PDB file of C-alpha atoms in Angstrom:
ATOM      1  CA  MET X   1     124.087 104.982 -31.628  1.00 84.00           C
ATOM      2  CA  HIS X   2     121.282 101.677 -31.619  1.00 85.00           C
ATOM      3  CA  LEU X   3     122.832 100.134 -28.417  1.00 90.00           C
ATOM      4  CA  MET X   4     122.206 103.423 -26.834  1.00 90.00           C
ATOM      5  CA  LEU X   5     118.477 103.318 -27.910  1.00 90.00           C
ATOM      6  CA  LEU X   6     117.806  99.614 -26.841  1.00 92.00           C
ATOM      7  CA  PRO X   7     117.136 100.684 -23.235  1.00 92.00           C
ATOM      8  CA  CYS X   8     114.507 102.437 -24.278  1.00 92.00           C
ATOM      9  CA  VAL X   9     112.957 100.669 -27.086  1.00 92.00           C
ATOM     10  CA  LEU X  10     113.096  98.222 -24.311  1.00 93.00           C
ATOM     11  CA  LEU X  11     111.229 100.164 -21.637  1.00 94.00           C
ATOM     12  CA  VAL X  12     108.705 100.908 -24.377  1.00 92.00           C
ATOM     13  CA  ALA X  13     108.114  97.807 -25.420  1.00 92.00           C
ATOM     14  CA  VAL X  14     107.925  95.807 -21.558  1.00 93.00           C
ATOM     15  CA  PHE X  15     105.338  98.394 -20.563  1.00 92.00           C
ATOM     16  CA  SER X  16     103.208  99.634 -23.844  1.00 86.00           C
ATOM     17  CA  TYR X  17     103.274  97.226 -26.084  1.00 89.00           C
ATOM     18  CA  TYR X  18     103.259  94.291 -23.767  1.00 89.00           C
ATOM     19  CA  PRO X  19     100.782  95.333 -21.367  1.00 86.00           C
ATOM     20  CA  MET X  20      98.233  95.919 -25.441  1.00 86.00           C
ATOM     21  CA  ALA X  21      97.704  92.122 -24.886  1.00 84.00           C
ATOM     22  CA  GLY X  22      94.953  92.801 -22.293  1.00 85.00           C
ATOM     23  CA  ILE X  23      93.026  94.294 -25.273  1.00 87.00           C
ATOM     24  CA  LEU X  24      91.446  90.850 -25.782  1.00 87.00           C
ATOM     25  CA  ILE X  25      89.431  91.534 -22.320  1.00 87.00           C
ATOM     26  CA  ALA X  26      87.774  94.123 -23.834  1.00 87.00           C
ATOM     27  CA  PHE X  27      86.030  90.582 -25.513  1.00 88.00           C
ATOM     28  CA  GLN X  28      85.343  88.434 -23.318  1.00 86.00           C
ATOM     29  CA  ASN X  29      83.643  88.346 -20.182  1.00 85.00           C
ATOM     30  CA  TYR X  30      86.902  88.267 -17.661  1.00 84.00           C
ATOM     31  CA  ASN X  31      87.741  86.148 -14.827  1.00 82.00           C
ATOM     32  CA  PRO X  32      90.442  86.951 -13.360  1.00 82.00           C
ATOM     33  CA  THR X  33      90.664  83.322 -11.892  1.00 81.00           C
ATOM     34  CA  LYS X  34      90.369  81.725 -15.362  1.00 82.00           C
ATOM     35  CA  GLY X  35      93.449  84.043 -16.990  1.00 80.00           C
ATOM     36  CA  PHE X  36      92.924  85.164 -20.873  1.00 78.00           C
ATOM     37  CA  PHE X  37      93.023  82.199 -22.898  1.00 80.00           C
ATOM     38  CA  ASN X  38      89.548  80.540 -20.471  1.00 82.00           C
ATOM     39  CA  SER X  39      87.841  82.972 -19.993  1.00 83.00           C
ATOM     40  CA  LYS X  40      83.996  83.471 -21.958  1.00 84.00           C
ATOM     41  CA  PHE X  41      84.170  85.022 -25.090  1.00 86.00           C
ATOM     42  CA  VAL X  42      81.603  87.305 -25.744  1.00 84.00           C
ATOM     43  CA  GLY X  43      82.075  89.512 -29.237  1.00 84.00           C
ATOM     44  CA  LEU X  44      81.155  93.030 -28.947  1.00 86.00           C
ATOM     45  CA  GLU X  45      78.393  92.569 -26.346  1.00 87.00           C
ATOM     46  CA  ASN X  46      80.773  94.550 -23.915  1.00 86.00           C
ATOM     47  CA  PHE X  47      80.589  97.652 -26.279  1.00 87.00           C
ATOM     48  CA  ASN X  48      76.739  97.082 -26.782  1.00 88.00           C
ATOM     49  CA  TYR X  49      76.563  97.013 -22.921  1.00 86.00           C
ATOM     50  CA  VAL X  50      78.506 100.123 -22.916  1.00 84.00           C
ATOM     51  CA  TYR X  51      76.316 102.602 -25.729  1.00 84.00           C
ATOM     52  CA  ALA X  52      73.456 101.430 -23.813  1.00 85.00           C
ATOM     53  CA  MET X  53      74.154 102.756 -20.359  1.00 84.00           C
ATOM     54  CA  PRO X  54      72.166 105.922 -19.704  1.00 84.00           C
ATOM     55  CA  GLU X  55      75.541 107.933 -18.256  1.00 84.00           C
ATOM     56  CA  THR X  56      77.801 106.711 -20.871  1.00 84.00           C
ATOM     57  CA  MET X  57      76.932 109.587 -23.724  1.00 87.00           C
ATOM     58  CA  GLN X  58      77.160 111.758 -20.470  1.00 89.00           C
ATOM     59  CA  VAL X  59      80.830 110.879 -19.477  1.00 88.00           C
ATOM     60  CA  LEU X  60      82.022 111.092 -23.268  1.00 87.00           C
ATOM     61  CA  TRP X  61      80.803 114.744 -23.703  1.00 90.00           C
ATOM     62  CA  ASN X  62      82.526 115.542 -20.183  1.00 89.00           C
ATOM     63  CA  THR X  63      85.732 114.704 -21.019  1.00 88.00           C
ATOM     64  CA  VAL X  64      85.773 116.546 -25.198  1.00 86.00           C
ATOM     65  CA  PHE X  65      84.593 119.645 -23.265  1.00 90.00           C
ATOM     66  CA  ILE X  66      87.379 119.661 -20.389  1.00 89.00           C
ATOM     67  CA  ALA X  67      89.862 118.246 -22.446  1.00 88.00           C
ATOM     68  CA  LEU X  68      88.825 121.157 -25.197  1.00 88.00           C
ATOM     69  CA  LEU X  69      88.529 123.951 -22.496  1.00 90.00           C
ATOM     70  CA  LYS X  70      92.358 123.052 -21.479  1.00 90.00           C
ATOM     71  CA  ILE X  71      93.625 122.941 -24.882  1.00 88.00           C
ATOM     72  CA  VAL X  72      92.189 125.755 -25.516  1.00 89.00           C
ATOM     73  CA  PHE X  73      92.851 128.111 -22.521  1.00 92.00           C
ATOM     74  CA  GLY X  74      96.372 125.648 -22.064  1.00 89.00           C
ATOM     75  CA  LEU X  75      97.858 126.925 -25.730  1.00 89.00           C
ATOM     76  CA  LEU X  76      96.503 130.762 -24.639  1.00 91.00           C
ATOM     77  CA  VAL X  77      97.089 131.456 -21.840  1.00 92.00           C
ATOM     78  CA  PRO X  78     101.039 130.538 -21.621  1.00 92.00           C
ATOM     79  CA  VAL X  79     101.409 132.815 -25.245  1.00 92.00           C
ATOM     80  CA  LEU X  80      99.908 135.635 -23.498  1.00 92.00           C
ATOM     81  CA  PHE X  81     102.105 134.989 -20.407  1.00 91.00           C
ATOM     82  CA  ALA X  82     105.626 134.869 -22.354  1.00 90.00           C
ATOM     83  CA  ILE X  83     104.432 137.821 -24.533  1.00 90.00           C
ATOM     84  CA  LEU X  84     104.041 139.908 -21.189  1.00 89.00           C
ATOM     85  CA  LEU X  85     106.869 138.455 -19.469  1.00 88.00           C
ATOM     86  CA  ASP X  86     108.980 139.470 -22.453  1.00 86.00           C
ATOM     87  CA  MET X  87     108.126 142.322 -22.353  1.00 85.00           C
ATOM     88  CA  VAL X  88     110.368 143.024 -18.686  1.00 83.00           C
ATOM     89  CA  ARG X  89     113.506 143.826 -19.133  1.00 80.00           C
ATOM     90  CA  ARG X  90     114.369 143.073 -15.830  1.00 84.00           C
ATOM     91  CA  SER X  91     116.733 140.216 -15.767  1.00 81.00           C
ATOM     92  CA  PHE X  92     116.487 138.972 -11.867  1.00 84.00           C
ATOM     93  CA  VAL X  93     112.634 140.109 -11.983  1.00 85.00           C
ATOM     94  CA  LYS X  94     111.959 138.461 -14.781  1.00 83.00           C
ATOM     95  CA  ARG X  95     113.538 134.883 -13.764  1.00 85.00           C
ATOM     96  CA  SER X  96     111.993 134.755 -10.420  1.00 87.00           C
ATOM     97  CA  ILE X  97     108.389 135.376 -12.241  1.00 87.00           C
ATOM     98  CA  GLN X  98     109.598 132.778 -14.366  1.00 84.00           C
ATOM     99  CA  THR X  99     110.673 130.000 -11.595  1.00 85.00           C
ATOM    100  CA  LEU X 100     107.380 130.625  -9.194  1.00 88.00           C
ATOM    101  CA  ILE X 101     105.045 129.880 -12.525  1.00 86.00           C
ATOM    102  CA  TYR X 102     107.166 126.716 -12.824  1.00 85.00           C
ATOM    103  CA  ILE X 103     106.954 125.431  -9.529  1.00 87.00           C
ATOM    104  CA  PRO X 104     103.517 124.475  -9.961  1.00 87.00           C
ATOM    105  CA  HIS X 105     104.334 121.571 -12.700  1.00 87.00           C
ATOM    106  CA  PHE X 106     106.632 119.659 -10.990  1.00 88.00           C
ATOM    107  CA  LEU X 107     103.519 118.638  -7.607  1.00 87.00           C
ATOM    108  CA  SER X 108     101.246 116.062  -8.604  1.00 89.00           C
ATOM    109  CA  TRP X 109      98.003 116.105  -7.818  1.00 89.00           C
ATOM    110  CA  VAL X 110      97.496 114.709  -4.521  1.00 90.00           C
ATOM    111  CA  ILE X 111      99.782 117.267  -3.452  1.00 90.00           C
ATOM    112  CA  LEU X 112      97.718 120.267  -4.939  1.00 90.00           C
ATOM    113  CA  SER X 113      94.121 118.798  -4.792  1.00 89.00           C
ATOM    114  CA  GLY X 114      94.772 119.261  -1.134  1.00 88.00           C
ATOM    115  CA  ILE X 115      95.826 122.788  -1.836  1.00 89.00           C
ATOM    116  CA  LEU X 116      93.009 123.225  -2.653  1.00 88.00           C
ATOM    117  CA  ILE X 117      90.744 121.651  -1.236  1.00 87.00           C
ATOM    118  CA  ASP X 118      91.664 123.603   1.715  1.00 87.00           C
ATOM    119  CA  ILE X 119      91.246 126.983  -0.156  1.00 87.00           C
ATOM    120  CA  LEU X 120      87.774 126.375  -1.467  1.00 84.00           C
ATOM    121  CA  SER X 121      86.715 124.473   1.681  1.00 83.00           C
ATOM    122  CA  PRO X 122      82.701 126.352   2.449  1.00 81.00           C
ATOM    123  CA  THR X 123      83.396 126.437   6.057  1.00 80.00           C
ATOM    124  CA  ASP X 124      87.413 127.491   6.634  1.00 79.00           C
ATOM    125  CA  GLY X 125      88.524 128.015   3.317  1.00 79.00           C
ATOM    126  CA  ILE X 126      90.018 131.294   1.902  1.00 85.00           C
ATOM    127  CA  ILE X 127      87.440 131.933  -0.858  1.00 83.00           C
ATOM    128  CA  SER X 128      85.041 131.785   1.614  1.00 82.00           C
ATOM    129  CA  PHE X 129      86.590 133.447   4.132  1.00 84.00           C
ATOM    130  CA  ILE X 130      87.081 136.391   0.880  1.00 84.00           C
ATOM    131  CA  LEU X 131      83.465 135.801   0.148  1.00 81.00           C
ATOM    132  CA  LYS X 132      81.788 136.563   3.648  1.00 80.00           C
ATOM    133  CA  GLY X 133      84.044 139.455   4.191  1.00 79.00           C
ATOM    134  CA  ILE X 134      82.294 141.237   1.135  1.00 82.00           C
ATOM    135  CA  GLY X 135      78.618 139.822   2.500  1.00 79.00           C
ATOM    136  CA  ILE X 136      78.483 136.715  -0.296  1.00 79.00           C
ATOM    137  CA  GLU X 137      76.858 133.436   0.610  1.00 81.00           C
ATOM    138  CA  PRO X 138      80.117 130.851   0.659  1.00 79.00           C
ATOM    139  CA  ILE X 139      80.388 128.632  -2.147  1.00 81.00           C
ATOM    140  CA  PHE X 140      81.013 125.455  -2.293  1.00 83.00           C
ATOM    141  CA  PHE X 141      82.818 125.239  -5.105  1.00 82.00           C
ATOM    142  CA  LEU X 142      83.944 121.040  -5.156  1.00 84.00           C
ATOM    143  CA  ALA X 143      80.372 120.443  -5.452  1.00 85.00           C
ATOM    144  CA  ASN X 144      79.097 122.725  -7.538  1.00 86.00           C
ATOM    145  CA  GLU X 145      78.122 120.449 -10.283  1.00 86.00           C
ATOM    146  CA  LYS X 146      77.619 123.958 -12.941  1.00 89.00           C
ATOM    147  CA  ILE X 147      81.398 125.258 -11.549  1.00 89.00           C
ATOM    148  CA  PHE X 148      83.181 122.060 -11.024  1.00 90.00           C
ATOM    149  CA  PRO X 149      84.224 121.686 -15.199  1.00 91.00           C
ATOM    150  CA  TYR X 150      86.008 125.454 -14.791  1.00 92.00           C
ATOM    151  CA  LEU X 151      87.038 124.685 -12.032  1.00 91.00           C
ATOM    152  CA  LEU X 152      89.277 121.383 -12.953  1.00 91.00           C
ATOM    153  CA  VAL X 153      90.377 124.112 -16.476  1.00 92.00           C
ATOM    154  CA  VAL X 154      91.060 126.600 -14.212  1.00 92.00           C
ATOM    155  CA  THR X 155      93.003 124.792 -11.931  1.00 91.00           C
ATOM    156  CA  ASP X 156      95.178 122.995 -14.686  1.00 91.00           C
ATOM    157  CA  VAL X 157      96.187 126.591 -16.668  1.00 91.00           C
ATOM    158  CA  TRP X 158      97.301 127.197 -13.293  1.00 91.00           C
ATOM    159  CA  LYS X 159      98.989 124.137 -13.299  1.00 90.00           C
ATOM    160  CA  GLU X 160     100.418 123.914 -16.352  1.00 88.00           C
ATOM    161  CA  PHE X 161     100.907 127.147 -17.963  1.00 89.00           C
ATOM    162  CA  GLY X 162     104.562 127.936 -17.011  1.00 87.00           C
ATOM    163  CA  TYR X 163     105.581 125.443 -18.660  1.00 86.00           C
ATOM    164  CA  GLY X 164     103.996 126.172 -21.742  1.00 86.00           C
ATOM    165  CA  THR X 165     105.333 130.037 -21.252  1.00 89.00           C
ATOM    166  CA  ILE X 166     109.175 128.574 -21.670  1.00 88.00           C
ATOM    167  CA  ILE X 167     108.990 127.370 -24.911  1.00 88.00           C
ATOM    168  CA  TYR X 168     106.877 130.461 -26.027  1.00 90.00           C
ATOM    169  CA  LEU X 169     109.242 132.575 -24.608  1.00 89.00           C
ATOM    170  CA  ALA X 170     112.066 130.031 -26.564  1.00 88.00           C
ATOM    171  CA  ALA X 171     109.787 131.183 -29.431  1.00 89.00           C
ATOM    172  CA  ILE X 172     110.291 134.649 -29.105  1.00 89.00           C
ATOM    173  CA  THR X 173     113.835 134.970 -28.520  1.00 87.00           C
ATOM    174  CA  SER X 174     114.280 132.985 -31.827  1.00 87.00           C
ATOM    175  CA  ILE X 175     112.503 135.764 -33.702  1.00 87.00           C
ATOM    176  CA  ASN X 176     115.262 138.116 -35.928  1.00 86.00           C
ATOM    177  CA  THR X 177     115.841 141.640 -33.680  1.00 85.00           C
ATOM    178  CA  LEU X 178     116.802 143.258 -36.741  1.00 88.00           C
ATOM    179  CA  LEU X 179     112.252 143.523 -37.435  1.00 87.00           C
ATOM    180  CA  TYR X 180     111.530 145.260 -34.085  1.00 85.00           C
ATOM    181  CA  GLU X 181     114.815 147.570 -34.778  1.00 86.00           C
ATOM    182  CA  ALA X 182     112.677 147.717 -38.416  1.00 89.00           C
ATOM    183  CA  ALA X 183     109.392 148.302 -36.460  1.00 87.00           C
ATOM    184  CA  VAL X 184     110.173 151.120 -34.559  1.00 87.00           C
ATOM    185  CA  MET X 185     112.109 152.278 -37.414  1.00 87.00           C
ATOM    186  CA  ASP X 186     108.456 152.520 -39.424  1.00 85.00           C
ATOM    187  CA  GLY X 187     106.723 153.720 -35.334  1.00 85.00           C
ATOM    188  CA  ALA X 188     105.313 151.217 -34.540  1.00 84.00           C
ATOM    189  CA  SER X 189     104.178 151.241 -30.470  1.00 85.00           C
ATOM    190  CA  ARG X 190     104.924 148.500 -28.538  1.00 85.00           C
ATOM    191  CA  PHE X 191     101.422 146.469 -28.863  1.00 86.00           C
ATOM    192  CA  ARG X 192     101.606 146.589 -32.540  1.00 88.00           C
ATOM    193  CA  GLN X 193     105.429 145.113 -32.378  1.00 88.00           C
ATOM    194  CA  VAL X 194     103.711 142.657 -30.776  1.00 87.00           C
ATOM    195  CA  LEU X 195     100.406 142.109 -33.262  1.00 88.00           C
ATOM    196  CA  HIS X 196     103.213 141.965 -36.286  1.00 87.00           C
ATOM    197  CA  VAL X 197     106.275 140.725 -35.239  1.00 88.00           C
ATOM    198  CA  THR X 198     105.865 139.171 -31.539  1.00 89.00           C
ATOM    199  CA  ILE X 199     102.737 136.701 -32.888  1.00 89.00           C
ATOM    200  CA  PRO X 200     103.517 136.324 -36.262  1.00 88.00           C
ATOM    201  CA  GLY X 201     106.928 134.791 -35.005  1.00 89.00           C
ATOM    202  CA  ILE X 202     105.498 132.264 -32.962  1.00 88.00           C
ATOM    203  CA  MET X 203     102.335 131.316 -34.549  1.00 87.00           C
ATOM    204  CA  PRO X 204     104.048 128.199 -36.230  1.00 83.00           C
ATOM    205  CA  ILE X 205     105.166 127.026 -32.204  1.00 85.00           C
ATOM    206  CA  VAL X 206     101.627 127.393 -31.369  1.00 86.00           C
ATOM    207  CA  VAL X 207     100.290 126.235 -34.321  1.00 81.00           C
ATOM    208  CA  LEU X 208     102.618 122.899 -33.905  1.00 79.00           C
ATOM    209  CA  MET X 209     100.912 123.268 -29.744  1.00 83.00           C
ATOM    210  CA  ALA X 210      97.924 123.445 -30.938  1.00 81.00           C
ATOM    211  CA  THR X 211      97.634 120.045 -33.448  1.00 77.00           C
ATOM    212  CA  LEU X 212      99.903 118.206 -31.539  1.00 74.00           C
ATOM    213  CA  SER X 213      96.835 118.387 -28.645  1.00 79.00           C
ATOM    214  CA  LEU X 214      94.128 116.596 -30.621  1.00 74.00           C
ATOM    215  CA  GLY X 215      95.356 113.349 -29.060  1.00 70.00           C
ATOM    216  CA  ASN X 216      94.558 114.085 -25.761  1.00 73.00           C
ATOM    217  CA  VAL X 217      90.647 115.174 -26.471  1.00 72.00           C
ATOM    218  CA  LEU X 218      89.654 112.378 -24.907  1.00 75.00           C
ATOM    219  CA  ASN X 219      92.735 112.629 -22.227  1.00 75.00           C
ATOM    220  CA  ALA X 220      90.899 115.239 -19.590  1.00 73.00           C
ATOM    221  CA  GLY X 221      93.419 114.307 -16.653  1.00 81.00           C
ATOM    222  CA  PHE X 222      92.517 111.479 -14.529  1.00 85.00           C
ATOM    223  CA  GLU X 223      94.511 112.600 -11.666  1.00 88.00           C
ATOM    224  CA  GLN X 224      92.776 115.447 -11.191  1.00 88.00           C
ATOM    225  CA  VAL X 225      89.513 115.065 -10.904  1.00 89.00           C
ATOM    226  CA  PHE X 226      90.387 111.794  -9.715  1.00 89.00           C
ATOM    227  CA  ASN X 227      91.545 113.618  -6.946  1.00 88.00           C
ATOM    228  CA  LEU X 228      88.761 116.322  -6.638  1.00 88.00           C
ATOM    229  CA  TYR X 229      85.812 115.428  -7.456  1.00 87.00           C
ATOM    230  CA  SER X 230      82.470 113.345  -5.492  1.00 85.00           C
ATOM    231  CA  PRO X 231      79.155 111.441  -6.678  1.00 86.00           C
ATOM    232  CA  VAL X 232      77.662 115.142  -5.797  1.00 88.00           C
ATOM    233  CA  VAL X 233      79.638 116.599  -9.262  1.00 88.00           C
ATOM    234  CA  TYR X 234      79.473 112.928 -11.212  1.00 88.00           C
ATOM    235  CA  LYS X 235      76.777 114.593 -13.787  1.00 88.00           C
ATOM    236  CA  THR X 236      79.292 117.669 -15.649  1.00 88.00           C
ATOM    237  CA  GLY X 237      82.887 116.651 -13.606  1.00 87.00           C
ATOM    238  CA  ASP X 238      83.345 112.648 -13.851  1.00 87.00           C
ATOM    239  CA  ILE X 239      85.630 111.658 -17.946  1.00 87.00           C
ATOM    240  CA  LEU X 240      85.941 107.965 -19.501  1.00 85.00           C
ATOM    241  CA  ASP X 241      89.440 107.380 -17.224  1.00 86.00           C
ATOM    242  CA  THR X 242      87.629 107.524 -13.936  1.00 88.00           C
ATOM    243  CA  PHE X 243      84.132 106.124 -15.458  1.00 87.00           C
ATOM    244  CA  VAL X 244      86.792 103.278 -16.300  1.00 86.00           C
ATOM    245  CA  TYR X 245      87.845 103.472 -12.657  1.00 87.00           C
ATOM    246  CA  ARG X 246      85.494 103.397 -11.077  1.00 86.00           C
ATOM    247  CA  ILE X 247      83.404  99.545 -13.366  1.00 84.00           C
ATOM    248  CA  GLY X 248      87.259  98.233 -13.635  1.00 83.00           C
ATOM    249  CA  LEU X 249      88.198  98.541 -10.461  1.00 80.00           C
ATOM    250  CA  GLN X 250      84.930  99.501  -8.087  1.00 79.00           C
ATOM    251  CA  ASN X 251      82.277  97.401  -9.901  1.00 81.00           C
ATOM    252  CA  SER X 252      84.680  94.557 -11.294  1.00 81.00           C
ATOM    253  CA  GLN X 253      83.629  94.521 -14.561  1.00 84.00           C
ATOM    254  CA  TYR X 254      86.470  94.108 -16.438  1.00 86.00           C
ATOM    255  CA  GLY X 255      85.730  93.197 -19.681  1.00 86.00           C
ATOM    256  CA  VAL X 256      83.484  96.347 -19.946  1.00 86.00           C
ATOM    257  CA  ALA X 257      86.729  98.735 -18.505  1.00 87.00           C
ATOM    258  CA  THR X 258      88.406  97.716 -21.120  1.00 87.00           C
ATOM    259  CA  ALA X 259      86.301  98.166 -24.120  1.00 88.00           C
ATOM    260  CA  VAL X 260      85.718 101.768 -22.694  1.00 86.00           C
ATOM    261  CA  GLY X 261      89.245 101.929 -22.700  1.00 85.00           C
ATOM    262  CA  LEU X 262      90.182 100.457 -25.961  1.00 86.00           C
ATOM    263  CA  PHE X 263      87.046 102.592 -27.613  1.00 85.00           C
ATOM    264  CA  LYS X 264      89.292 106.059 -25.622  1.00 83.00           C
ATOM    265  CA  SER X 265      92.860 104.701 -27.428  1.00 83.00           C
ATOM    266  CA  VAL X 266      91.184 104.155 -31.181  1.00 83.00           C
ATOM    267  CA  VAL X 267      89.686 107.820 -30.793  1.00 81.00           C
ATOM    268  CA  SER X 268      92.444 109.225 -29.786  1.00 81.00           C
ATOM    269  CA  PHE X 269      94.806 107.880 -32.309  1.00 83.00           C
ATOM    270  CA  VAL X 270      92.917 108.684 -34.730  1.00 82.00           C
ATOM    271  CA  PHE X 271      93.397 112.559 -33.345  1.00 79.00           C
ATOM    272  CA  ILE X 272      96.688 111.671 -33.054  1.00 79.00           C
ATOM    273  CA  VAL X 273      97.338 110.608 -36.714  1.00 81.00           C
ATOM    274  CA  THR X 274      95.300 114.216 -37.955  1.00 79.00           C
ATOM    275  CA  GLY X 275      97.313 116.169 -35.386  1.00 75.00           C
ATOM    276  CA  TYR X 276     101.003 115.207 -36.840  1.00 76.00           C
ATOM    277  CA  ARG X 277      99.979 115.842 -40.472  1.00 79.00           C
ATOM    278  CA  LEU X 278      97.599 118.869 -39.588  1.00 74.00           C
ATOM    279  CA  ALA X 279     101.492 119.796 -38.080  1.00 72.00           C
ATOM    280  CA  SER X 280     102.902 118.704 -40.938  1.00 75.00           C
ATOM    281  CA  LYS X 281     100.970 120.435 -43.349  1.00 75.00           C
ATOM    282  CA  PHE X 282     100.805 123.813 -41.550  1.00 69.00           C
ATOM    283  CA  ALA X 283     104.161 124.144 -39.346  1.00 63.00           C
ATOM    284  CA  GLY X 284     106.305 121.484 -41.452  1.00 67.00           C
ATOM    285  CA  TYR X 285     107.042 119.220 -38.201  1.00 64.00           C
ATOM    286  CA  ARG X 286     108.512 115.698 -39.335  1.00 66.00           C
ATOM    287  CA  ILE X 287     109.008 112.640 -37.089  1.00 60.00           C
ATOM    288  CA  PHE X 288     109.593 110.507 -40.392  1.00 58.00           C
TER     289      PHE X 288
END
């Protein structure tokens, strides 16, 4: 069994732990031609520089705001849809709906962003066509800084809620059917059965998924934002990952970008530990 585990351990060691040596860049004025050991050591200067940047707090707020909305609606929508889908009695219809809502999960944001850009185009997009038909001026959703964060949340939930629905459907099927029979005998309506049997039955899984998702508070989705945003919506749509990309790769400020990335990793680690402890306490979930 240890030999079977060895390839996974090697992959994690090579691609997760070995690159952690690059954390050293956060404390250097890094020059790629000089490498780790010959670049000038500057201590916490990069962190002070990041803190002094006027857009840092706005980017941090954008990241937390967008990520929290994704976490909340990424839990509520799959739970609600799983409950509704469980009420469908025709097996063929149920399986067909499951397949349709699950497909977007397998598509990359490169593909989906292209589709969304076409759909939301203010000139020839289908949404603009509908708005024109009812006498409303077309809206350029991807260039509206007030709408853009919510657009990110809606499209992310649309892409991923099918995957979450399967998890909660599995939890619903594990509920003892005798509880439903007892509820029917007591005269409970379908709504009452959901309220007093289904929801309490899947609540441990909901709590578990909610607590484990705390580690993603600073992960608002680089691929999605990078493929959809533009300088027009930087104020409300820029997140830590895209901020690091622009500073590090476009502006060649490697030390500053690494400092931001390290800060994000430390905060995420704190949330992951907190989430794990909450999952252990309220849902009985333990790894060790």
